CSV table of C-alpha atoms and ligand atoms in Angstrom, one decimal:
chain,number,residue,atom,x,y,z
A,180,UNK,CA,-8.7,-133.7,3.4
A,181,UNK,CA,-7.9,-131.7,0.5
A,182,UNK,CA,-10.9,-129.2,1.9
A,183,UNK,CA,-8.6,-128.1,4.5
A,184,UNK,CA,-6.0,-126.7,3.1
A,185,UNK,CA,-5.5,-123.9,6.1
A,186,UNK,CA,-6.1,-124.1,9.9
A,187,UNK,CA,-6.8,-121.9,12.6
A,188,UNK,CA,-4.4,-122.1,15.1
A,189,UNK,CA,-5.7,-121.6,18.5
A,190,UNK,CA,-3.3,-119.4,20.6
A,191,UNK,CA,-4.9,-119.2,23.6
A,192,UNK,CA,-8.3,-119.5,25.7
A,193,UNK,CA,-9.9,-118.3,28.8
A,194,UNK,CA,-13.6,-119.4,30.1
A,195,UNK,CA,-15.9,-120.4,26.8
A,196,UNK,CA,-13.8,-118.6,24.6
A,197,UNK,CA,-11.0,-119.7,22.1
A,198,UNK,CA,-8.4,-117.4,20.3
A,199,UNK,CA,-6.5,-117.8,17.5
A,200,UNK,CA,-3.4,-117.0,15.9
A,201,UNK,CA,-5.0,-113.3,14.0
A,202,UNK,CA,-6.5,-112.2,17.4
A,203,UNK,CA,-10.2,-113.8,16.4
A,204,UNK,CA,-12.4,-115.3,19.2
A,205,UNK,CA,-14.9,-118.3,19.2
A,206,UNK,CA,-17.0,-119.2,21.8
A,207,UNK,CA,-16.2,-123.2,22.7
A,208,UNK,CA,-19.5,-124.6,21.1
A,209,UNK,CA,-17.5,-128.2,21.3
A,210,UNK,CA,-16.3,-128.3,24.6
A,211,UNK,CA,-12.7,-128.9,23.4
A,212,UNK,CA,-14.2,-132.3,22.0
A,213,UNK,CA,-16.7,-133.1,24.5
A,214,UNK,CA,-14.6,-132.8,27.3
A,215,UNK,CA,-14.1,-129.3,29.5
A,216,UNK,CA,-15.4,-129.3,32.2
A,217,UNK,CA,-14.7,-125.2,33.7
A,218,UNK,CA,-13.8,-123.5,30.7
A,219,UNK,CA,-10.1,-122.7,29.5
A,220,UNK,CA,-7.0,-121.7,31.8
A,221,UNK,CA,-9.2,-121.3,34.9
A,222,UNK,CA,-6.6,-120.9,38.0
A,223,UNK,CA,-7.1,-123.8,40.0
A,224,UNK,CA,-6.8,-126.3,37.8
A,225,UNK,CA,-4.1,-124.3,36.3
A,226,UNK,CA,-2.0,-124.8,39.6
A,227,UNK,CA,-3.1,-128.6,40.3
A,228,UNK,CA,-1.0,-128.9,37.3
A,229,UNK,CA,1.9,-126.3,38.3
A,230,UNK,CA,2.3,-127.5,41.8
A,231,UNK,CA,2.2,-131.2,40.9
A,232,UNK,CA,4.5,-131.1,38.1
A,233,UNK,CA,6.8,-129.3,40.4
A,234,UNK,CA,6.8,-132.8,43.3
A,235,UNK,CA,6.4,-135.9,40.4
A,236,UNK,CA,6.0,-135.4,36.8
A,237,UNK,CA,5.8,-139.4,36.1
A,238,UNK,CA,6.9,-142.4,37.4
A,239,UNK,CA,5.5,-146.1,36.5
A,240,UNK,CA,2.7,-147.8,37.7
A,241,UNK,CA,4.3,-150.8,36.6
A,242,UNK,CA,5.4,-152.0,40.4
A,243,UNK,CA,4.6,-148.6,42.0
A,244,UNK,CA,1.9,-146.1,42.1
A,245,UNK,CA,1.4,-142.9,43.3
A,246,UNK,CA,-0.3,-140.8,45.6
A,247,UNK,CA,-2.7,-138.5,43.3
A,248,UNK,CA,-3.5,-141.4,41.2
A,249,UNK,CA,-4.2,-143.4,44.5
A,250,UNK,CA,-6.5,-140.1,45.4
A,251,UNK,CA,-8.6,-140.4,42.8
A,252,UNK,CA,-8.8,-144.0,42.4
A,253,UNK,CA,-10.6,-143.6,45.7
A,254,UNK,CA,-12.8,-140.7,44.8
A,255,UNK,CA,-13.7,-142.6,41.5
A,256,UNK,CA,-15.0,-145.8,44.0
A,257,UNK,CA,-16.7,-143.2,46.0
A,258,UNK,CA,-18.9,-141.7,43.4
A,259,UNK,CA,-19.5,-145.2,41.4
A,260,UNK,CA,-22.1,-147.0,42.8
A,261,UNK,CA,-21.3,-151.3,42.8
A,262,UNK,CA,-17.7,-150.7,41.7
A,263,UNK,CA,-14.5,-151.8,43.7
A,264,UNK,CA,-11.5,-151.3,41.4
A,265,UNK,CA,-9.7,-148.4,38.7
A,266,UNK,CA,-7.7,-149.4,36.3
A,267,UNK,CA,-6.1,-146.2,34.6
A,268,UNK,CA,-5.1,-145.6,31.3
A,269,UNK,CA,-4.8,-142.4,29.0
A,270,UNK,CA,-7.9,-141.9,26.5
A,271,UNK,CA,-11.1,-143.3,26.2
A,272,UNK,CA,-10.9,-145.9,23.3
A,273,UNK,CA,-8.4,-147.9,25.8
A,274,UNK,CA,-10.3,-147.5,28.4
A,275,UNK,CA,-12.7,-149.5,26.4
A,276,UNK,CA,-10.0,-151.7,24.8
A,277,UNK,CA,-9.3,-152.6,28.5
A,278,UNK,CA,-13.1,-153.0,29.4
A,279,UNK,CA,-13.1,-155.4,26.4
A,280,UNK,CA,-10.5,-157.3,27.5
A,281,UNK,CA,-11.0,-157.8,31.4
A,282,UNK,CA,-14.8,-158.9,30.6
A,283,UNK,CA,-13.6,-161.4,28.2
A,284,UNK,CA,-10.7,-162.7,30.5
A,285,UNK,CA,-13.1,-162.7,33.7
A,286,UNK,CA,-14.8,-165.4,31.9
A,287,UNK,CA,-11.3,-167.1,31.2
A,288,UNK,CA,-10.7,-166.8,35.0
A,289,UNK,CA,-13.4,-168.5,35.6
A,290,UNK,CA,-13.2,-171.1,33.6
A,291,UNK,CA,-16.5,-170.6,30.9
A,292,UNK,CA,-16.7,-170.7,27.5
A,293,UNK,CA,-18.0,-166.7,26.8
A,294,UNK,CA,-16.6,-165.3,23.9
A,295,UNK,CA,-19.1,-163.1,22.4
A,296,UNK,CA,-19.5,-159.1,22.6
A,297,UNK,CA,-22.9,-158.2,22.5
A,298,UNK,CA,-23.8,-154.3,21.4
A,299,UNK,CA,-26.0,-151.9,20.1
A,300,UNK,CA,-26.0,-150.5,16.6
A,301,UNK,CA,-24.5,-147.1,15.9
A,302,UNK,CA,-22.8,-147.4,19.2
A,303,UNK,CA,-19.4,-145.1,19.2
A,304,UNK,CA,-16.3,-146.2,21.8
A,305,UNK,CA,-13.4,-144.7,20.2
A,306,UNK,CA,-10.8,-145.3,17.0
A,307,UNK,CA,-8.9,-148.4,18.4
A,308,UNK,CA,-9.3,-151.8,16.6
A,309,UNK,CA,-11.6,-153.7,19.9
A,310,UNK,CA,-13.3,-150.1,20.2
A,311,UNK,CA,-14.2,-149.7,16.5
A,312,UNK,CA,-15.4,-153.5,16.7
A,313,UNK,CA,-17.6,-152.9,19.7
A,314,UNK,CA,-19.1,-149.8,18.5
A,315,UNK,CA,-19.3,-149.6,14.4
A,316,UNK,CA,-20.4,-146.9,13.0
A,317,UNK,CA,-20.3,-147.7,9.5
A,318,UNK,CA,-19.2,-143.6,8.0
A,319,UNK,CA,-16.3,-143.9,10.2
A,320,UNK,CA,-15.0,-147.8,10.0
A,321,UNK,CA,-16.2,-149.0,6.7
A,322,UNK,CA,-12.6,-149.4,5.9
A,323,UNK,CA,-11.6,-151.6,8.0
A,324,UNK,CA,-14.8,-154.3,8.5
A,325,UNK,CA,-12.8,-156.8,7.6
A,326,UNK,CA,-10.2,-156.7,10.4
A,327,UNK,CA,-12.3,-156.2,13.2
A,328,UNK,CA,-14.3,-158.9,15.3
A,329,UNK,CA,-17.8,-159.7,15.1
A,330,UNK,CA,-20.3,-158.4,17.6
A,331,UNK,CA,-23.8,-159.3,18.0
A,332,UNK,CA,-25.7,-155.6,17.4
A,333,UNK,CA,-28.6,-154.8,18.7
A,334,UNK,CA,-31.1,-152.1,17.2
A,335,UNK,CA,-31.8,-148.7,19.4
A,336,UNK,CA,-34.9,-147.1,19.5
A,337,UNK,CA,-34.5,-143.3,17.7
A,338,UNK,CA,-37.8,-141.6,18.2
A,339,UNK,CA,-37.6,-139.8,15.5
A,340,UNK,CA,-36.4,-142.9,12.8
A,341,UNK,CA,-38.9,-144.9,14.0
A,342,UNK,CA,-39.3,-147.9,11.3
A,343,UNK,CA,-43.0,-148.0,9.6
A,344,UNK,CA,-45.2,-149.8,11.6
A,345,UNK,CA,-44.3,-149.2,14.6
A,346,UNK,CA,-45.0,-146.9,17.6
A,347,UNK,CA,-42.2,-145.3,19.1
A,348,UNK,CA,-43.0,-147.7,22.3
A,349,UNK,CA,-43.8,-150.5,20.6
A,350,UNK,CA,-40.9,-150.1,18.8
A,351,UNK,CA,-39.0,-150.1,22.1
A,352,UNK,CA,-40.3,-153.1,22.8
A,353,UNK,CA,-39.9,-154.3,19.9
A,354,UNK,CA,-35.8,-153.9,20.2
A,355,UNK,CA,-35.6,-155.4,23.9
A,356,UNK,CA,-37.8,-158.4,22.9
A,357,UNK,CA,-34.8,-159.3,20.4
A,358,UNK,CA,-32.1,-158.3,23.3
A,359,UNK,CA,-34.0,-160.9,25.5
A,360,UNK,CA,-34.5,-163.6,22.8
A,361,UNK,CA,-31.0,-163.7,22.1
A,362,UNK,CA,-29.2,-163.5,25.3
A,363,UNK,CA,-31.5,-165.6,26.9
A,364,UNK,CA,-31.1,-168.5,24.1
A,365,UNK,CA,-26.9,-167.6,23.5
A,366,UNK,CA,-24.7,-169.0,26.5
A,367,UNK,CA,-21.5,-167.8,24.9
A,368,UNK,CA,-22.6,-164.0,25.3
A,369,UNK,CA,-19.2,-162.4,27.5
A,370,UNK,CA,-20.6,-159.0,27.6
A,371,UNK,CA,-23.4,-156.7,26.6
A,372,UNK,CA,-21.4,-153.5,25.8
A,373,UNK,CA,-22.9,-150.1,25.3
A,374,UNK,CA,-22.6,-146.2,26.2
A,375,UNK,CA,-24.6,-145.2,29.1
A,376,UNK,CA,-27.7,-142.9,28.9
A,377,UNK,CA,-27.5,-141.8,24.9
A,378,UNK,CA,-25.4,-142.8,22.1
A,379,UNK,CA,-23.0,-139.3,21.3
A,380,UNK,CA,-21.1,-139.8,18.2
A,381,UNK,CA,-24.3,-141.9,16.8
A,382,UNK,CA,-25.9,-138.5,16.1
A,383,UNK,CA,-27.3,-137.8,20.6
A,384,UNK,CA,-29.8,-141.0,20.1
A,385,UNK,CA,-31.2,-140.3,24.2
A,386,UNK,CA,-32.4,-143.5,25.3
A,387,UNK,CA,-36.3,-144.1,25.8
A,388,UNK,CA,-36.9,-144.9,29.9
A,389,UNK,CA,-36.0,-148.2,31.4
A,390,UNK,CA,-34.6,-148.8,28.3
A,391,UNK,CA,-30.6,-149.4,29.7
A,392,UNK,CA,-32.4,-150.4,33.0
A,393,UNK,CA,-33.9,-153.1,31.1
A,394,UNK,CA,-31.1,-154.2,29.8
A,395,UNK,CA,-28.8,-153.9,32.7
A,396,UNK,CA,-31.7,-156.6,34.1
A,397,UNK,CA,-31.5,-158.7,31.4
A,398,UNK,CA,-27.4,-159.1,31.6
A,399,UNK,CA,-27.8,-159.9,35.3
A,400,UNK,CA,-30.4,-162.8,34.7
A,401,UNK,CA,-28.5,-164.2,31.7
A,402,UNK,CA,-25.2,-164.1,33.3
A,403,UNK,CA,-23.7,-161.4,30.8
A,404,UNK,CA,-21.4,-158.8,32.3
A,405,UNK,CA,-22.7,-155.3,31.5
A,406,UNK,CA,-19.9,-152.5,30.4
A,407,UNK,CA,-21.0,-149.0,30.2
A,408,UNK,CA,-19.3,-146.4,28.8
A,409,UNK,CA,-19.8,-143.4,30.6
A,410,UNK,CA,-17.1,-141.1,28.4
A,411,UNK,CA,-18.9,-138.6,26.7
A,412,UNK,CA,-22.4,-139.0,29.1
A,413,UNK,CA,-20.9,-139.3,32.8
A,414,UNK,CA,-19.4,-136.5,34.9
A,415,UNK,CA,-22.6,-134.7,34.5
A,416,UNK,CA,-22.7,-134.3,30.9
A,417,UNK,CA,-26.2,-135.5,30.8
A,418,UNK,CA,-27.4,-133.6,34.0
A,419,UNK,CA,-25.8,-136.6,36.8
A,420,UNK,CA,-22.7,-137.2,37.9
A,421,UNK,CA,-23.1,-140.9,37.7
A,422,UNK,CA,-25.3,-141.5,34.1
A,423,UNK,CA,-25.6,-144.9,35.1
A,424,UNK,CA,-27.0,-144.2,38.5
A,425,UNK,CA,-29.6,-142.2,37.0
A,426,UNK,CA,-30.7,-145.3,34.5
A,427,UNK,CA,-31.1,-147.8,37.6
A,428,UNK,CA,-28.6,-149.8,36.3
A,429,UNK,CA,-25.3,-150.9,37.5
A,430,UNK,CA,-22.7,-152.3,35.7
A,431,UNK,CA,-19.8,-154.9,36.0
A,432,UNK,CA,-17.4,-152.4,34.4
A,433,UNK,CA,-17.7,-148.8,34.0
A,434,UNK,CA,-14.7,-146.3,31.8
A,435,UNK,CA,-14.5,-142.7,32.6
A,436,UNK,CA,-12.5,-140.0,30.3
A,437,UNK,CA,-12.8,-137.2,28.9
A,438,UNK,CA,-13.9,-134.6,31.8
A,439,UNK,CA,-11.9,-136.3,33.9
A,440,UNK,CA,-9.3,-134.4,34.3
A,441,UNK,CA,-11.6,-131.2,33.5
A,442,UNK,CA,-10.4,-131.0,30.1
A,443,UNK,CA,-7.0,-130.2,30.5
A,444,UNK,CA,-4.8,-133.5,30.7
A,445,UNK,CA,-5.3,-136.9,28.8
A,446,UNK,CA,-6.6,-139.6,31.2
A,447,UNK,CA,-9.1,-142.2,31.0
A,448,UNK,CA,-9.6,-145.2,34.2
A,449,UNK,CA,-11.9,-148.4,33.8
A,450,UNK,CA,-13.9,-149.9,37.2
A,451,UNK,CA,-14.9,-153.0,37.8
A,452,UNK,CA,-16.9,-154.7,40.6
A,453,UNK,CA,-15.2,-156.7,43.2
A,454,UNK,CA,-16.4,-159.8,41.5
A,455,UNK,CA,-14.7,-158.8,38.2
A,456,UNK,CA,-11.8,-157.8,40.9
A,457,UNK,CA,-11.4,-161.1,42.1
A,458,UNK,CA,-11.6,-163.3,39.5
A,459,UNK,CA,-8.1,-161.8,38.1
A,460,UNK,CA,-6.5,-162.7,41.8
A,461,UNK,CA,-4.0,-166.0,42.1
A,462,UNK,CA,-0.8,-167.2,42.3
A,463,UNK,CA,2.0,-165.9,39.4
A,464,UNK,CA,1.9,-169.0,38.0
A,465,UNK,CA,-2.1,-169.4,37.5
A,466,UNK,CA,-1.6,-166.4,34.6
A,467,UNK,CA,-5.1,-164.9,36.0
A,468,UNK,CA,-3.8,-161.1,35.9
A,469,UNK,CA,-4.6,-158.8,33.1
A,470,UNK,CA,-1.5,-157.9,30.7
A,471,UNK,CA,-1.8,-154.7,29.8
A,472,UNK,CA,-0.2,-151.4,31.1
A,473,UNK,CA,0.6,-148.3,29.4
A,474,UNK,CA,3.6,-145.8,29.6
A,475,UNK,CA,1.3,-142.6,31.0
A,476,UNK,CA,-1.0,-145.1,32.7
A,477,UNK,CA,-1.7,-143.1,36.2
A,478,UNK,CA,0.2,-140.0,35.2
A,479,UNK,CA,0.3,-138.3,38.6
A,480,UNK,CA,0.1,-134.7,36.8
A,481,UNK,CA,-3.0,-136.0,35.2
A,482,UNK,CA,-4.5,-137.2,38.2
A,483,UNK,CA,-3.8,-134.1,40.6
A,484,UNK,CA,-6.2,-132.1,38.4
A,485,UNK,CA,-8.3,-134.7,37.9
A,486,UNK,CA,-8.1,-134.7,41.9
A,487,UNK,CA,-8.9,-130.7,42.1
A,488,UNK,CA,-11.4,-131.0,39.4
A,489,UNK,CA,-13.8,-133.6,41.4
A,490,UNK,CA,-13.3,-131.2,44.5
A,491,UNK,CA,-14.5,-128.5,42.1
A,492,UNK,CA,-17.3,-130.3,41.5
A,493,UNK,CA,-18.6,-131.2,45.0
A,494,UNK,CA,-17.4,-127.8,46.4
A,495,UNK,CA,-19.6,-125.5,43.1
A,496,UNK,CA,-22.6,-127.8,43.5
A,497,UNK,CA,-21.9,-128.3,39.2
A,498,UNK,CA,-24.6,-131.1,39.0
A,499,UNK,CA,-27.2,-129.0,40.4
A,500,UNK,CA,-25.8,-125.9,38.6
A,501,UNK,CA,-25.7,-128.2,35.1
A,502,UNK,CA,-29.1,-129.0,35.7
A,503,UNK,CA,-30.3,-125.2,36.1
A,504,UNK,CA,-28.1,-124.1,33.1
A,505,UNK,CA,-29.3,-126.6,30.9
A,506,UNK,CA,-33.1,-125.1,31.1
A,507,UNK,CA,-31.6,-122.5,28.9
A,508,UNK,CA,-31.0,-124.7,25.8
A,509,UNK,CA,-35.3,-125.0,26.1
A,510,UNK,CA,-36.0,-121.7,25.6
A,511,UNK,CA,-34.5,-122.1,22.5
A,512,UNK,CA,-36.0,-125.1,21.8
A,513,UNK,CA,-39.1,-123.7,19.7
A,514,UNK,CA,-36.7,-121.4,17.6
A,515,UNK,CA,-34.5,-123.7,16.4
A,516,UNK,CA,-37.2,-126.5,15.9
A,517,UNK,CA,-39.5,-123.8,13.4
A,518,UNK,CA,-36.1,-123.6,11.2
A,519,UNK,CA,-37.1,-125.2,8.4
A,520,UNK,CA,-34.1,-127.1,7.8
A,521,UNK,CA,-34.4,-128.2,11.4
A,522,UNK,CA,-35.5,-132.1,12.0
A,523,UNK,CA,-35.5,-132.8,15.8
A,524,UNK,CA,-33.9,-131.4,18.6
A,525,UNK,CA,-32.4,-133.9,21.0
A,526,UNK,CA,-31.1,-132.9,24.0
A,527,UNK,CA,-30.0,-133.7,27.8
A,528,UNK,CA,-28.0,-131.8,30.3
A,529,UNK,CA,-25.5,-130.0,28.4
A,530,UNK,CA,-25.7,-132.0,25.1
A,531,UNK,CA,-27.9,-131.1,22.5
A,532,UNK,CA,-27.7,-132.6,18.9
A,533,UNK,CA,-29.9,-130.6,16.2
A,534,UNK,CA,-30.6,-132.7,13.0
A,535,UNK,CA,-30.2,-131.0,9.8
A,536,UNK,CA,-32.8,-132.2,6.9
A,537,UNK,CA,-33.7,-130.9,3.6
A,538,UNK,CA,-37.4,-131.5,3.6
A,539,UNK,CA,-39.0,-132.2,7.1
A,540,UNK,CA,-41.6,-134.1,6.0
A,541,UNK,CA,-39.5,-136.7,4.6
A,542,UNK,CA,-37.0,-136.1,7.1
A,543,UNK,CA,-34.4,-135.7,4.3
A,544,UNK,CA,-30.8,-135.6,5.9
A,545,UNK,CA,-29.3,-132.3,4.2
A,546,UNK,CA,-26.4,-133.5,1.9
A,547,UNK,CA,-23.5,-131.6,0.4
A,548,UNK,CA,-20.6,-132.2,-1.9
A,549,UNK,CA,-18.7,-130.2,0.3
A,550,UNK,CA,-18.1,-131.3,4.0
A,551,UNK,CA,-21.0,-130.2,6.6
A,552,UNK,CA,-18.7,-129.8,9.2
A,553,UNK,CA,-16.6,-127.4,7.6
A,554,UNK,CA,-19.2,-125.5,6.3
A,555,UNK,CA,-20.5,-125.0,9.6
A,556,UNK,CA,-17.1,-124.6,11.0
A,557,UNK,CA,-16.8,-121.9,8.3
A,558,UNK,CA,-19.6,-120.1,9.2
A,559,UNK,CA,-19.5,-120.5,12.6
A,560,UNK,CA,-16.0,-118.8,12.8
A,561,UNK,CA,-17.5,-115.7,10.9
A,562,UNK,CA,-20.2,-115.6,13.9
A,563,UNK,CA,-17.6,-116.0,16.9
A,564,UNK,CA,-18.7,-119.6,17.4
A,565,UNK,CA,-16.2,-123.2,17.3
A,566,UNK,CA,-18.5,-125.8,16.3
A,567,UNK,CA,-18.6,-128.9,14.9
A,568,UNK,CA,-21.0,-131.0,13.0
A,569,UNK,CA,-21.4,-135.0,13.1
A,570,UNK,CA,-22.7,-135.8,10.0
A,571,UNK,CA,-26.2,-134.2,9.6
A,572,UNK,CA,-26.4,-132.8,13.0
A,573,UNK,CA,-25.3,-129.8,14.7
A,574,UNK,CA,-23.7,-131.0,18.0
A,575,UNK,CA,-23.8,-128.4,20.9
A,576,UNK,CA,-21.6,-129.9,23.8
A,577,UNK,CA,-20.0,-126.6,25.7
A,578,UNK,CA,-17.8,-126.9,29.0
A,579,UNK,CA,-20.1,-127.7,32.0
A,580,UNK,CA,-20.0,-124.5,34.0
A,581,UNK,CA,-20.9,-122.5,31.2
A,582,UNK,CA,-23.0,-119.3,32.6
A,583,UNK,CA,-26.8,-119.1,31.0
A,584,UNK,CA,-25.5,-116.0,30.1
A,585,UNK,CA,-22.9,-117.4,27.9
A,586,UNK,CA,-25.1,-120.2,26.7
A,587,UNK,CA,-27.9,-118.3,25.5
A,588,UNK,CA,-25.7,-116.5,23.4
A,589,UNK,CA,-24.2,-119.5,22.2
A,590,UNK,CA,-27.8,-120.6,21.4
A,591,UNK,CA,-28.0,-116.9,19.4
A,592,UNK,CA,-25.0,-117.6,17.4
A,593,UNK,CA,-26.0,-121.4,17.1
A,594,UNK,CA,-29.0,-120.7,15.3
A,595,UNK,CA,-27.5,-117.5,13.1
A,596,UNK,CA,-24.8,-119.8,12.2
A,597,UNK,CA,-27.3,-122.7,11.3
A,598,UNK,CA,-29.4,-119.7,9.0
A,599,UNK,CA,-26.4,-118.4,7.3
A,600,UNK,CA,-25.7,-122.0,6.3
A,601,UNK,CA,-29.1,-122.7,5.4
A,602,UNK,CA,-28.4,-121.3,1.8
A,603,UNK,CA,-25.7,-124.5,0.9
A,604,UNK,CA,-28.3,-127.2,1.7
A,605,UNK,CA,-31.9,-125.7,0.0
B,929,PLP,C1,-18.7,-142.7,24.2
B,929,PLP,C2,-17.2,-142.6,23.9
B,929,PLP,N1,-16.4,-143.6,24.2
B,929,PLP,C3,-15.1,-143.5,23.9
B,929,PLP,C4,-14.6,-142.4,23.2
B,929,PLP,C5,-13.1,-142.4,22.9
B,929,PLP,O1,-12.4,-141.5,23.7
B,929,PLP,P1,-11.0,-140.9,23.2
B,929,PLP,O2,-11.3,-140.0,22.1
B,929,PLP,O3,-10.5,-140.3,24.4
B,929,PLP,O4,-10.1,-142.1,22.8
B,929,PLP,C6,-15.4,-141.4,22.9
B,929,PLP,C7,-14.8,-140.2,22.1
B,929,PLP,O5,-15.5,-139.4,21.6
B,929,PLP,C8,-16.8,-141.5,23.2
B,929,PLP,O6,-17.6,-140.5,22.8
């Protein structure tokens, strides 16, 4: 931390762009952390907010509810394929934490023996104790291995790590062959938990084809609840509303966040299925509900502009509009890729991850004694461009309505920003 020993503070911002306390502007490379959805201070979300906060501000949804959150609860079941339920809380990793926990207590309900949390290596589902266990990345959580609960991890095919010996499809194969083995052979398996359609934070890993759908199948013939995490991918981050729906594969329990509420509030919500549903139904006395409840769970602010930000969505056609913006990123694609610190490109929708490496042919990862990220922060600010670095790779994950107009030049400034750097890593 020491590195940082000043911050920009960001003062305001208005579509892509960001501006800080000296008057300097950045276009939003990092989607405010993955998660804006229309860019910054646009008007209708704007008053969601204003004329919400002027009827109900908060109130419990311990005994009560309320009528946004009911709103969207029913727009969430609408646009979810197989699910029957929303349980709201406010941020991703408890979203998860509360995915965990109702697939491990629907086997409780039930009366079986399943204790076990199946996963995939390099997964990512937030900071919290049950999401760090679930989804260990070993840069992040070293630290704290020894507190949290074992998983079973499954390997994920990278294309471009592909272990010697292998082809990229027989490598695939490889991995599901395992997956089948040991879910097949292992009754106590609870819960085969992963993100849907590409592991993010893992550096953008895009699944091969059929490769969730595979597993989805797998879980359903083995009796292991499937829990996708749809966070950073769903809401049309990877070109589909529904990431899931686009991998064939539907889940027992699904978590939403992020672009959720557009960007602007915090606010997460976990479905189930009405099987998961149903299993927590019974008398007081049988102890089947789930305990758990936060203060801000179905803030009704929150949900109103979650509310107008789904209408947004239906009433701009974003999904097709995502999909025709993102064909922009490809005519970068040979630019970037002839860098040659460049590795691989990975990229879907509006995600793209661009690996860094110091020699290509080795595929290197570039190293520094100073942070990447802030080196690329550094430079990036000097271009007019926030981004952010995971590890080795350049992530590019801008609001979802971004124009071409704006994303080509925040292609430019990517790849100026990535040759200005270029002199700290060769
Ligand atoms: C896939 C995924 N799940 C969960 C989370 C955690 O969300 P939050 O940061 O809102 O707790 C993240 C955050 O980046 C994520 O990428």
């Amino acid at each position: 931390m020491s590195e940082w020993d000043t911050f920009t503070q960001i003062k305001s911002g208005k579509g892509m762009w960001l501006t800080d306390s000296k008057g300097n502007k950045m276009i939003d490379a990092v989607g405010s952390m993955w998660c804006n959805v229309w860019g910054h201070s646009n008007p209708e979300l704007v008053n969601a907010i204003r004329s919400q906060s002027k009827k109900l501000q908060h109130s419990s949804m311990f005994n009560l509810t309320n009528e946004p959150a009911e709103k969207l609860a029913a727009s969430l079941i609408r646009i979810s394929p197989g699910m029957n339920r929303v349980f709201y809380s406010d941020n991703g990793s408890s979203a998860m934490e509360i995915s965990i926990k109702i697939a491990l207590q629907y086997w409780k309900n039930k009366g079986e023996k399943k204790t076990e949390i199946a996963t995939v290596e390099n997964g990512y589902h937030g900071d919290t104790f049950g999401a760090m266990s679930v989804g260990y990345v070993p840069e992040f959580f070293s630290k704290f291995k020894k507190q949290l609960f074992a998983t079973i991890q499954f390997p994920v095919p990278n294309k471009y790590r592909v272990p010697k010996g292998f082809t990229f499809s027989d490598y695939q194969e490889h991995c599901l062959e395992k997956i089948e083995k040991r879910i097949s052979e292992d009754n106590n398996i609870a819960a085969f938990v992963m993100e849907s359609g590409a592991q993010v934070a893992g550096g953008v890993i895009i699944y091969p084809k059929g490769f969730q759908r595979k597993i989805s199948q797998l879980c359903k013939k083995h009796g292991v609840l499937l829990v996708l995490d749809e966070i950073a991918t769903g809401f049309g981050r990877m070109g589909s509303m529904v990431q899931y729906e686009e991998q064939k594969s539907i889940p027992d329990i699904v978590a939403y966040g992020k672009m959720l509420t557009g960007g602007y509030l915090t606010m997460a919500a976990t479905l189930t299925s009405k099987k998961i549903y149903d299993s927590f139904l019974g008398e007081f006395n049988d102890w089947r509900h789930l305990f758990h409840g936060h203060t801000y769970t179905g803030n009704p602010i929150a949900a109103a502009v979650a509310n107008k930000n789904i209408e947004m969505y239906q009433k701009n056609h974003l999904i097709k509009r995502i999909q025709k913006t993102a064909k922009t990123f490809e005519k970068h694609y040979m630019q970037i890729s002839d860098m040659d610190i460049v590795g691989d490109i990975r990229h879907s929708g509006m995600l793209m991850g661009i690996e860094l490496v110091s020699n290509k042919a080795k595929k290197t990862p570039i190293q520094s004694k100073k942070s990447i990220n802030k080196i690329f922060f550094e430079e990036g600010k000097k271009n007019g461009i926030y981004l952010r670095t995971l590890g080795n790779i350049v992530m590019l994950v801008p609001p979802l309505a971004i124009s071409e107009k704006d994303l080509d030049l925040l292609l430019k400034k990517t790849i100026e920003t990535i040759q200005a750097a270029r002199h700290h890593f060769v």
